[in-house]
PDB file of C-alpha atoms and ligand atoms in Angstrom:
ATOM      1  CA  MET A   1     217.908  42.874 184.979  1.00 59.00           C
ATOM      2  CA  SER A   2     218.408  38.805 185.263  1.00 84.00           C
ATOM      3  CA  ARG A   3     218.507  37.613 189.232  1.00 96.00           C
ATOM      4  CA  LYS A   4     221.156  34.593 190.542  1.00 97.00           C
ATOM      5  CA  PRO A   5     218.841  33.157 192.853  1.00 98.00           C
ATOM      6  CA  LEU A   6     219.380  32.372 196.272  1.00 98.00           C
ATOM      7  CA  ILE A   7     219.175  29.554 198.239  1.00 98.00           C
ATOM      8  CA  ALA A   8     220.063  30.110 201.727  1.00 98.00           C
ATOM      9  CA  GLY A   9     220.230  27.577 205.005  1.00 98.00           C
ATOM     10  CA  ASN A  10     220.134  29.056 208.645  1.00 98.00           C
ATOM     11  CA  TRP A  11     221.542  25.984 210.693  1.00 98.00           C
ATOM     12  CA  LYS A  12     220.406  28.328 213.677  1.00 98.00           C
ATOM     13  CA  MET A  13     221.364  26.925 217.333  1.00 98.00           C
ATOM     14  CA  HIS A  14     221.592  23.062 215.817  1.00 98.00           C
ATOM     15  CA  LEU A  15     224.799  20.712 214.778  1.00 98.00           C
ATOM     16  CA  SER A  16     227.467  20.357 216.889  1.00 98.00           C
ATOM     17  CA  VAL A  17     230.813  20.994 213.988  1.00 98.00           C
ATOM     18  CA  ALA A  18     231.550  17.745 213.520  1.00 98.00           C
ATOM     19  CA  GLN A  19     227.746  17.940 212.121  1.00 98.00           C
ATOM     20  CA  ALA A  20     228.079  20.882 210.481  1.00 98.00           C
ATOM     21  CA  VAL A  21     231.637  20.043 208.766  1.00 98.00           C
ATOM     22  CA  GLU A  22     229.690  17.278 206.738  1.00 98.00           C
ATOM     23  CA  LEU A  23     226.333  18.856 205.949  1.00 98.00           C
ATOM     24  CA  ALA A  24     228.025  21.365 204.427  1.00 98.00           C
ATOM     25  CA  ARG A  25     230.583  19.282 202.127  1.00 98.00           C
ATOM     26  CA  GLY A  26     227.439  17.368 201.174  1.00 98.00           C
ATOM     27  CA  LEU A  27     225.433  20.058 200.302  1.00 98.00           C
ATOM     28  CA  ALA A  28     228.173  22.359 198.587  1.00 98.00           C
ATOM     29  CA  ALA A  29     229.284  19.335 196.234  1.00 98.00           C
ATOM     30  CA  GLU A  30     224.875  19.350 195.585  1.00 98.00           C
ATOM     31  CA  ALA A  31     225.204  23.506 195.244  1.00 98.00           C
ATOM     32  CA  ASP A  32     227.954  22.934 192.896  1.00 98.00           C
ATOM     33  CA  LYS A  33     226.419  20.894 190.021  1.00 97.00           C
ATOM     34  CA  HIS A  34     224.054  24.279 189.168  1.00 98.00           C
ATOM     35  CA  GLN A  35     225.586  27.482 187.459  1.00 97.00           C
ATOM     36  CA  ASP A  36     222.499  29.224 187.667  1.00 97.00           C
ATOM     37  CA  ARG A  37     222.216  29.584 190.992  1.00 98.00           C
ATOM     38  CA  GLU A  38     223.765  30.735 194.824  1.00 98.00           C
ATOM     39  CA  VAL A  39     223.509  28.865 197.919  1.00 98.00           C
ATOM     40  CA  MET A  40     224.679  30.596 201.244  1.00 98.00           C
ATOM     41  CA  LEU A  41     225.174  28.290 204.243  1.00 99.00           C
ATOM     42  CA  ALA A  42     224.634  29.935 207.793  1.00 99.00           C
ATOM     43  CA  PRO A  43     226.478  27.864 210.709  1.00 98.00           C
ATOM     44  CA  ALA A  44     227.312  28.758 214.792  1.00 98.00           C
ATOM     45  CA  PHE A  45     229.852  30.245 215.412  1.00 98.00           C
ATOM     46  CA  ILE A  46     232.178  27.623 216.755  1.00 98.00           C
ATOM     47  CA  ALA A  47     231.223  26.148 213.091  1.00 98.00           C
ATOM     48  CA  LEU A  48     232.106  29.255 210.958  1.00 98.00           C
ATOM     49  CA  ASP A  49     236.393  28.467 210.493  1.00 98.00           C
ATOM     50  CA  ALA A  50     236.026  24.484 209.969  1.00 98.00           C
ATOM     51  CA  VAL A  51     232.699  24.825 207.417  1.00 98.00           C
ATOM     52  CA  HIS A  52     234.468  27.314 206.022  1.00 98.00           C
ATOM     53  CA  LYS A  53     238.073  25.217 205.887  1.00 98.00           C
ATOM     54  CA  ALA A  54     235.516  22.290 205.091  1.00 98.00           C
ATOM     55  CA  ILE A  55     233.373  23.573 201.313  1.00 98.00           C
ATOM     56  CA  SER A  56     236.333  26.695 200.967  1.00 97.00           C
ATOM     57  CA  ASP A  57     237.057  25.529 197.171  1.00 97.00           C
ATOM     58  CA  SER A  58     233.695  25.175 196.417  1.00 98.00           C
ATOM     59  CA  LYS A  59     230.978  28.582 195.440  1.00 98.00           C
ATOM     60  CA  THR A  60     228.822  28.235 198.060  1.00 98.00           C
ATOM     61  CA  PHE A  61     228.676  31.113 200.558  1.00 98.00           C
ATOM     62  CA  LEU A  62     229.619  31.106 204.493  1.00 98.00           C
ATOM     63  CA  ALA A  63     227.251  33.676 206.532  1.00 99.00           C
ATOM     64  CA  ALA A  64     226.966  34.447 209.931  1.00 99.00           C
ATOM     65  CA  GLN A  65     223.955  34.740 212.457  1.00 98.00           C
ATOM     66  CA  ASN A  66     224.552  38.315 213.054  1.00 98.00           C
ATOM     67  CA  VAL A  67     227.204  40.391 212.705  1.00 98.00           C
ATOM     68  CA  ALA A  68     228.429  43.388 215.458  1.00 98.00           C
ATOM     69  CA  TRP A  69     228.178  46.266 214.279  1.00 98.00           C
ATOM     70  CA  ALA A  70     231.854  47.908 215.704  1.00 98.00           C
ATOM     71  CA  GLU A  71     235.082  46.552 214.698  1.00 97.00           C
ATOM     72  CA  GLU A  72     236.244  46.061 217.272  1.00 97.00           C
ATOM     73  CA  GLY A  73     235.874  46.805 221.574  1.00 98.00           C
ATOM     74  CA  ALA A  74     233.811  46.433 224.867  1.00 98.00           C
ATOM     75  CA  PHE A  75     230.842  44.385 223.412  1.00 98.00           C
ATOM     76  CA  THR A  76     230.676  40.858 224.898  1.00 98.00           C
ATOM     77  CA  GLY A  77     229.607  38.119 222.646  1.00 97.00           C
ATOM     78  CA  GLU A  78     229.383  39.697 219.893  1.00 98.00           C
ATOM     79  CA  VAL A  79     231.633  39.026 216.721  1.00 98.00           C
ATOM     80  CA  SER A  80     232.416  41.905 214.652  1.00 98.00           C
ATOM     81  CA  ALA A  81     232.747  42.285 210.828  1.00 98.00           C
ATOM     82  CA  PRO A  82     236.253  42.167 210.164  1.00 98.00           C
ATOM     83  CA  MET A  83     236.287  39.215 212.528  1.00 98.00           C
ATOM     84  CA  LEU A  84     233.877  36.966 210.271  1.00 98.00           C
ATOM     85  CA  ARG A  85     235.912  37.956 206.777  1.00 98.00           C
ATOM     86  CA  ASP A  86     239.202  35.768 208.742  1.00 98.00           C
ATOM     87  CA  VAL A  87     237.833  32.664 208.978  1.00 98.00           C
ATOM     88  CA  GLY A  88     236.241  33.732 205.795  1.00 98.00           C
ATOM     89  CA  VAL A  89     232.713  34.851 205.922  1.00 98.00           C
ATOM     90  CA  ALA A  90     230.594  36.299 203.060  1.00 98.00           C
ATOM     91  CA  MET A  91     226.974  36.931 203.952  1.00 98.00           C
ATOM     92  CA  ALA A  92     225.780  37.633 207.310  1.00 99.00           C
ATOM     93  CA  ILE A  93     221.768  37.131 208.752  1.00 99.00           C
ATOM     94  CA  ILE A  94     220.888  40.450 210.311  1.00 99.00           C
ATOM     95  CA  GLY A  95     217.072  41.309 211.527  1.00 98.00           C
ATOM     96  CA  HIS A  96     216.171  37.437 212.466  1.00 98.00           C
ATOM     97  CA  SER A  97     212.741  37.585 213.522  1.00 97.00           C
ATOM     98  CA  GLU A  98     214.017  35.403 216.797  1.00 97.00           C
ATOM     99  CA  ARG A  99     216.839  38.032 217.322  1.00 98.00           C
ATOM    100  CA  ARG A 100     214.654  40.715 217.375  1.00 98.00           C
ATOM    101  CA  GLN A 101     211.699  39.165 219.715  1.00 96.00           C
ATOM    102  CA  ILE A 102     213.882  36.873 221.732  1.00 98.00           C
ATOM    103  CA  PHE A 103     216.483  39.579 222.204  1.00 98.00           C
ATOM    104  CA  GLY A 104     215.013  42.621 221.498  1.00 98.00           C
ATOM    105  CA  GLU A 105     216.824  43.883 218.707  1.00 98.00           C
ATOM    106  CA  ASP A 106     215.298  46.909 217.297  1.00 98.00           C
ATOM    107  CA  ASP A 107     215.072  48.408 213.745  1.00 98.00           C
ATOM    108  CA  ALA A 108     217.786  50.881 214.870  1.00 98.00           C
ATOM    109  CA  MET A 109     220.171  48.556 216.690  1.00 98.00           C
ATOM    110  CA  ILE A 110     219.667  46.580 213.352  1.00 98.00           C
ATOM    111  CA  ASN A 111     220.794  49.079 210.744  1.00 98.00           C
ATOM    112  CA  ARG A 112     223.843  49.829 213.308  1.00 98.00           C
ATOM    113  CA  ARG A 113     224.766  45.983 212.223  1.00 98.00           C
ATOM    114  CA  ILE A 114     223.655  46.664 208.585  1.00 98.00           C
ATOM    115  CA  HIS A 115     226.210  49.263 208.681  1.00 98.00           C
ATOM    116  CA  GLY A 116     228.907  47.420 210.179  1.00 98.00           C
ATOM    117  CA  ALA A 117     228.534  44.880 208.023  1.00 98.00           C
ATOM    118  CA  LEU A 118     229.074  46.698 204.295  1.00 98.00           C
ATOM    119  CA  ALA A 119     231.703  48.560 206.641  1.00 98.00           C
ATOM    120  CA  GLY A 120     233.485  44.981 206.983  1.00 98.00           C
ATOM    121  CA  GLY A 121     232.757  43.890 203.274  1.00 98.00           C
ATOM    122  CA  ILE A 122     230.146  41.636 204.390  1.00 98.00           C
ATOM    123  CA  ILE A 123     226.538  41.254 202.336  1.00 98.00           C
ATOM    124  CA  PRO A 124     223.868  41.430 204.461  1.00 98.00           C
ATOM    125  CA  VAL A 125     220.900  39.475 204.243  1.00 99.00           C
ATOM    126  CA  PHE A 126     218.620  41.671 206.047  1.00 99.00           C
ATOM    127  CA  CYS A 127     215.194  40.306 206.970  1.00 98.00           C
ATOM    128  CA  ILE A 128     211.970  41.803 207.601  1.00 98.00           C
ATOM    129  CA  GLY A 129     208.407  41.230 208.398  1.00 98.00           C
ATOM    130  CA  GLU A 130     205.270  41.073 209.715  1.00 97.00           C
ATOM    131  CA  THR A 131     203.550  39.537 213.074  1.00 95.00           C
ATOM    132  CA  LEU A 132     200.122  37.328 212.748  1.00 93.00           C
ATOM    133  CA  GLU A 133     198.370  39.869 214.556  1.00 94.00           C
ATOM    134  CA  GLN A 134     200.239  42.756 212.226  1.00 96.00           C
ATOM    135  CA  ARG A 135     198.761  41.145 209.200  1.00 95.00           C
ATOM    136  CA  GLU A 136     195.079  40.284 210.903  1.00 93.00           C
ATOM    137  CA  ALA A 137     194.914  43.697 211.213  1.00 95.00           C
ATOM    138  CA  GLU A 138     196.211  44.403 207.088  1.00 96.00           C
ATOM    139  CA  GLN A 139     198.883  46.547 208.725  1.00 97.00           C
ATOM    140  CA  THR A 140     201.473  43.948 206.613  1.00 97.00           C
ATOM    141  CA  PHE A 141     202.374  46.325 204.459  1.00 98.00           C
ATOM    142  CA  LYS A 142     202.666  49.496 206.976  1.00 98.00           C
ATOM    143  CA  VAL A 143     205.155  47.204 209.261  1.00 98.00           C
ATOM    144  CA  LEU A 144     207.518  46.351 205.962  1.00 98.00           C
ATOM    145  CA  GLU A 145     207.711  49.581 205.463  1.00 98.00           C
ATOM    146  CA  GLY A 146     209.216  50.781 208.828  1.00 98.00           C
ATOM    147  CA  GLN A 147     211.790  48.000 209.038  1.00 98.00           C
ATOM    148  CA  LEU A 148     212.780  48.519 205.906  1.00 98.00           C
ATOM    149  CA  SER A 149     212.481  52.566 206.000  1.00 98.00           C
ATOM    150  CA  ALA A 150     214.287  51.805 209.447  1.00 98.00           C
ATOM    151  CA  GLY A 151     216.839  49.721 209.153  1.00 98.00           C
ATOM    152  CA  LEU A 152     218.170  51.004 204.679  1.00 98.00           C
ATOM    153  CA  ALA A 153     218.404  53.335 207.214  1.00 98.00           C
ATOM    154  CA  ASP A 154     221.508  56.045 205.970  1.00 98.00           C
ATOM    155  CA  CYS A 155     222.474  53.379 202.946  1.00 97.00           C
ATOM    156  CA  THR A 156     223.866  54.745 199.329  1.00 97.00           C
ATOM    157  CA  ALA A 157     221.945  53.234 196.785  1.00 97.00           C
ATOM    158  CA  GLU A 158     224.991  51.350 196.290  1.00 95.00           C
ATOM    159  CA  MET A 159     224.918  49.762 199.475  1.00 97.00           C
ATOM    160  CA  VAL A 160     221.865  48.941 199.353  1.00 98.00           C
ATOM    161  CA  ALA A 161     222.678  46.782 195.630  1.00 95.00           C
ATOM    162  CA  ARG A 162     225.484  44.951 197.677  1.00 95.00           C
ATOM    163  CA  MET A 163     222.742  43.757 199.683  1.00 98.00           C
ATOM    164  CA  VAL A 164     219.651  40.608 199.703  1.00 98.00           C
ATOM    165  CA  ILE A 165     216.706  41.350 201.196  1.00 98.00           C
ATOM    166  CA  ALA A 166     214.871  38.703 203.420  1.00 98.00           C
ATOM    167  CA  TYR A 167     211.164  38.899 203.472  1.00 98.00           C
ATOM    168  CA  GLU A 168     210.058  36.536 206.581  1.00 97.00           C
ATOM    169  CA  PRO A 169     206.801  36.674 208.399  1.00 97.00           C
ATOM    170  CA  VAL A 170     207.165  35.535 211.234  1.00 95.00           C
ATOM    171  CA  TRP A 171     203.832  33.790 211.242  1.00 94.00           C
ATOM    172  CA  ALA A 172     205.258  31.428 209.058  1.00 93.00           C
ATOM    173  CA  ILE A 173     208.853  30.765 210.886  1.00 90.00           C
ATOM    174  CA  GLY A 174     208.584  26.927 211.950  1.00 86.00           C
ATOM    175  CA  THR A 175     205.637  27.024 212.251  1.00 89.00           C
ATOM    176  CA  GLY A 176     204.424  24.998 208.949  1.00 84.00           C
ATOM    177  CA  LYS A 177     202.597  27.406 207.457  1.00 85.00           C
ATOM    178  CA  THR A 178     204.187  28.946 204.502  1.00 85.00           C
ATOM    179  CA  ALA A 179     202.423  32.225 202.990  1.00 89.00           C
ATOM    180  CA  SER A 180     201.132  31.169 200.080  1.00 94.00           C
ATOM    181  CA  LYS A 181     202.832  31.736 195.974  1.00 96.00           C
ATOM    182  CA  GLU A 182     200.485  34.576 195.722  1.00 96.00           C
ATOM    183  CA  GLN A 183     200.704  36.585 199.235  1.00 96.00           C
ATOM    184  CA  ALA A 184     204.892  35.994 199.243  1.00 97.00           C
ATOM    185  CA  GLN A 185     205.004  37.386 195.114  1.00 98.00           C
ATOM    186  CA  GLU A 186     202.274  40.370 197.132  1.00 98.00           C
ATOM    187  CA  VAL A 187     204.917  41.525 199.196  1.00 98.00           C
ATOM    188  CA  HIS A 188     207.681  40.886 196.922  1.00 98.00           C
ATOM    189  CA  GLY A 189     206.335  43.128 194.861  1.00 98.00           C
ATOM    190  CA  TYR A 190     205.655  45.730 197.341  1.00 98.00           C
ATOM    191  CA  ILE A 191     209.364  45.405 198.762  1.00 98.00           C
ATOM    192  CA  ARG A 192     210.596  45.740 195.247  1.00 98.00           C
ATOM    193  CA  GLN A 193     208.281  48.200 194.793  1.00 98.00           C
ATOM    194  CA  LEU A 194     209.758  50.667 197.925  1.00 98.00           C
ATOM    195  CA  LEU A 195     212.924  50.118 196.841  1.00 98.00           C
ATOM    196  CA  LEU A 196     211.831  51.506 193.522  1.00 97.00           C
ATOM    197  CA  GLN A 197     211.298  54.828 195.558  1.00 96.00           C
ATOM    198  CA  LYS A 198     213.325  55.177 198.086  1.00 96.00           C
ATOM    199  CA  TYR A 199     216.360  53.803 195.218  1.00 96.00           C
ATOM    200  CA  GLU A 200     217.145  54.138 191.462  1.00 91.00           C
ATOM    201  CA  LYS A 201     215.677  51.106 189.284  1.00 95.00           C
ATOM    202  CA  LYS A 202     219.448  49.757 188.688  1.00 95.00           C
ATOM    203  CA  VAL A 203     218.966  48.873 192.649  1.00 96.00           C
ATOM    204  CA  ALA A 204     215.202  47.745 192.993  1.00 97.00           C
ATOM    205  CA  GLU A 205     215.955  45.523 190.161  1.00 96.00           C
ATOM    206  CA  ALA A 206     219.423  44.338 191.668  1.00 96.00           C
ATOM    207  CA  VAL A 207     218.550  42.979 195.235  1.00 98.00           C
ATOM    208  CA  ARG A 208     217.250  39.962 196.128  1.00 98.00           C
ATOM    209  CA  ILE A 209     214.192  39.723 197.572  1.00 98.00           C
ATOM    210  CA  VAL A 210     214.648  36.036 198.994  1.00 98.00           C
ATOM    211  CA  TYR A 211     211.252  34.069 201.017  1.00 98.00           C
ATOM    212  CA  GLY A 212     212.023  32.298 204.091  1.00 97.00           C
ATOM    213  CA  GLY A 213     209.046  30.626 206.832  1.00 95.00           C
ATOM    214  CA  SER A 214     208.630  27.008 206.239  1.00 93.00           C
ATOM    215  CA  VAL A 215     209.801  26.315 202.363  1.00 96.00           C
ATOM    216  CA  LYS A 216     210.374  22.790 202.258  1.00 97.00           C
ATOM    217  CA  PRO A 217     211.005  19.946 199.496  1.00 98.00           C
ATOM    218  CA  ASP A 218     207.271  20.174 198.326  1.00 97.00           C
ATOM    219  CA  ASN A 219     206.345  23.998 197.824  1.00 96.00           C
ATOM    220  CA  VAL A 220     210.259  25.972 196.757  1.00 98.00           C
ATOM    221  CA  ASP A 221     208.674  25.245 193.294  1.00 98.00           C
ATOM    222  CA  ALA A 222     206.185  27.370 192.930  1.00 97.00           C
ATOM    223  CA  LEU A 223     208.017  30.189 195.645  1.00 97.00           C
ATOM    224  CA  MET A 224     210.248  30.065 193.043  1.00 98.00           C
ATOM    225  CA  ALA A 225     208.456  30.554 190.145  1.00 97.00           C
ATOM    226  CA  GLN A 226     207.262  34.011 190.970  1.00 97.00           C
ATOM    227  CA  ALA A 227     208.507  37.438 189.880  1.00 97.00           C
ATOM    228  CA  ASP A 228     209.748  38.866 192.093  1.00 98.00           C
ATOM    229  CA  ILE A 229     211.095  35.845 195.129  1.00 98.00           C
ATOM    230  CA  ASP A 230     214.451  35.110 193.426  1.00 98.00           C
ATOM    231  CA  GLY A 231     215.254  32.615 196.186  1.00 98.00           C
ATOM    232  CA  ALA A 232     214.647  31.254 200.099  1.00 98.00           C
ATOM    233  CA  LEU A 233     216.063  31.338 203.333  1.00 98.00           C
ATOM    234  CA  VAL A 234     215.289  27.356 204.751  1.00 98.00           C
ATOM    235  CA  GLY A 235     215.757  26.808 208.820  1.00 97.00           C
ATOM    236  CA  GLY A 236     214.266  23.690 209.881  1.00 97.00           C
ATOM    237  CA  ALA A 237     214.199  22.427 205.968  1.00 98.00           C
ATOM    238  CA  ALA A 238     217.373  23.001 206.019  1.00 98.00           C
ATOM    239  CA  LEU A 239     218.801  21.179 208.936  1.00 98.00           C
ATOM    240  CA  LYS A 240     219.030  17.573 206.434  1.00 98.00           C
ATOM    241  CA  PHE A 241     220.817  16.819 203.228  1.00 98.00           C
ATOM    242  CA  GLU A 242     218.111  15.452 201.609  1.00 98.00           C
ATOM    243  CA  SER A 243     215.890  18.561 202.462  1.00 98.00           C
ATOM    244  CA  PHE A 244     218.132  20.819 200.992  1.00 98.00           C
ATOM    245  CA  ALA A 245     219.289  19.364 198.480  1.00 98.00           C
ATOM    246  CA  ARG A 246     215.843  19.204 197.577  1.00 98.00           C
ATOM    247  CA  ILE A 247     215.274  22.846 198.150  1.00 98.00           C
ATOM    248  CA  ILE A 248     218.560  24.223 196.143  1.00 98.00           C
ATOM    249  CA  ASN A 249     217.729  21.730 193.064  1.00 98.00           C
ATOM    250  CA  PHE A 250     214.218  23.951 193.115  1.00 98.00           C
ATOM    251  CA  LYS A 251     212.679  23.622 189.454  1.00 96.00           C
TER     252      LYS A 251
HETATM  253  C1  PEP B 301     213.979  31.786 209.451  1.00 64.18           C
HETATM  254  O1  PEP B 301     214.578  30.606 210.117  1.00 64.18           O
HETATM  255  O2  PEP B 301     214.990  32.230 208.908  1.00 64.18           O
HETATM  256  C2  PEP B 301     213.222  30.236 208.478  1.00 64.18           C
HETATM  257  C3  PEP B 301     212.764  30.724 207.852  1.00 64.18           C
HETATM  258  O3  PEP B 301     213.051  28.885 209.089  1.00 64.18           O
HETATM  259  P1  PEP B 301     212.091  27.602 208.567  1.00 64.18           P
HETATM  260  O4  PEP B 301     211.416  27.273 207.499  1.00 64.18           O
HETATM  261  O5  PEP B 301     212.103  26.243 210.028  1.00 64.18           O
HETATM  262  O6  PEP B 301     210.521  28.364 208.827  1.00 64.18           O
END
């Protein structure tokens, strides 16, 4: 089964609304030159509405950088899936290592957010990844298995089939250190095997597993050539038109 590659940009807490709109316009036009790949942009919450208006006639998907588990209520600082849908959001990054490490989000909370997203019609981009200590202690597979099982708790095969999984080794995020294409492929292959064990073959073959961690114009082609790497989740290099356009145009 062929999986359409997804190139996703996570703008984190960067860019003014005006800068986000301008960058999104340029990138959406670049993305629309391709039929064989999808592009997703995740601006800060405050820019979602304006970016949606700027790119709504393009094929680029708008994403949030997080999503609440509840539909509404007394949850200061949170934004729910129905609210996000209201401003044109189609996808949401969930479980990013910065949410886990800086804001203390644990597997149980991430699982609730995944359920909240799916219930509200938002596609989760569910992030998992090991730290350097865990990799050096040869715990990578065990850690990923734990994060995957806990994050997907009580999800049916049909729910999982709708998601994107992002493998983001924590030691490679924003550090300039990329997993080698062999390291990344090994882990992506392992994640697909886990999906195969837990769900049907159809699910394991349909789910896109994207790689994140210092993806740049000079390493994207090699990463994208790997059998189980179905896209990229890009932070730093997604903030400049030239570099993200080159990543969108991977060969
Ligand atoms: C990220 O934040 O998801 C990420 C992969 O960042 P960077 O590309 O800057 O490493």
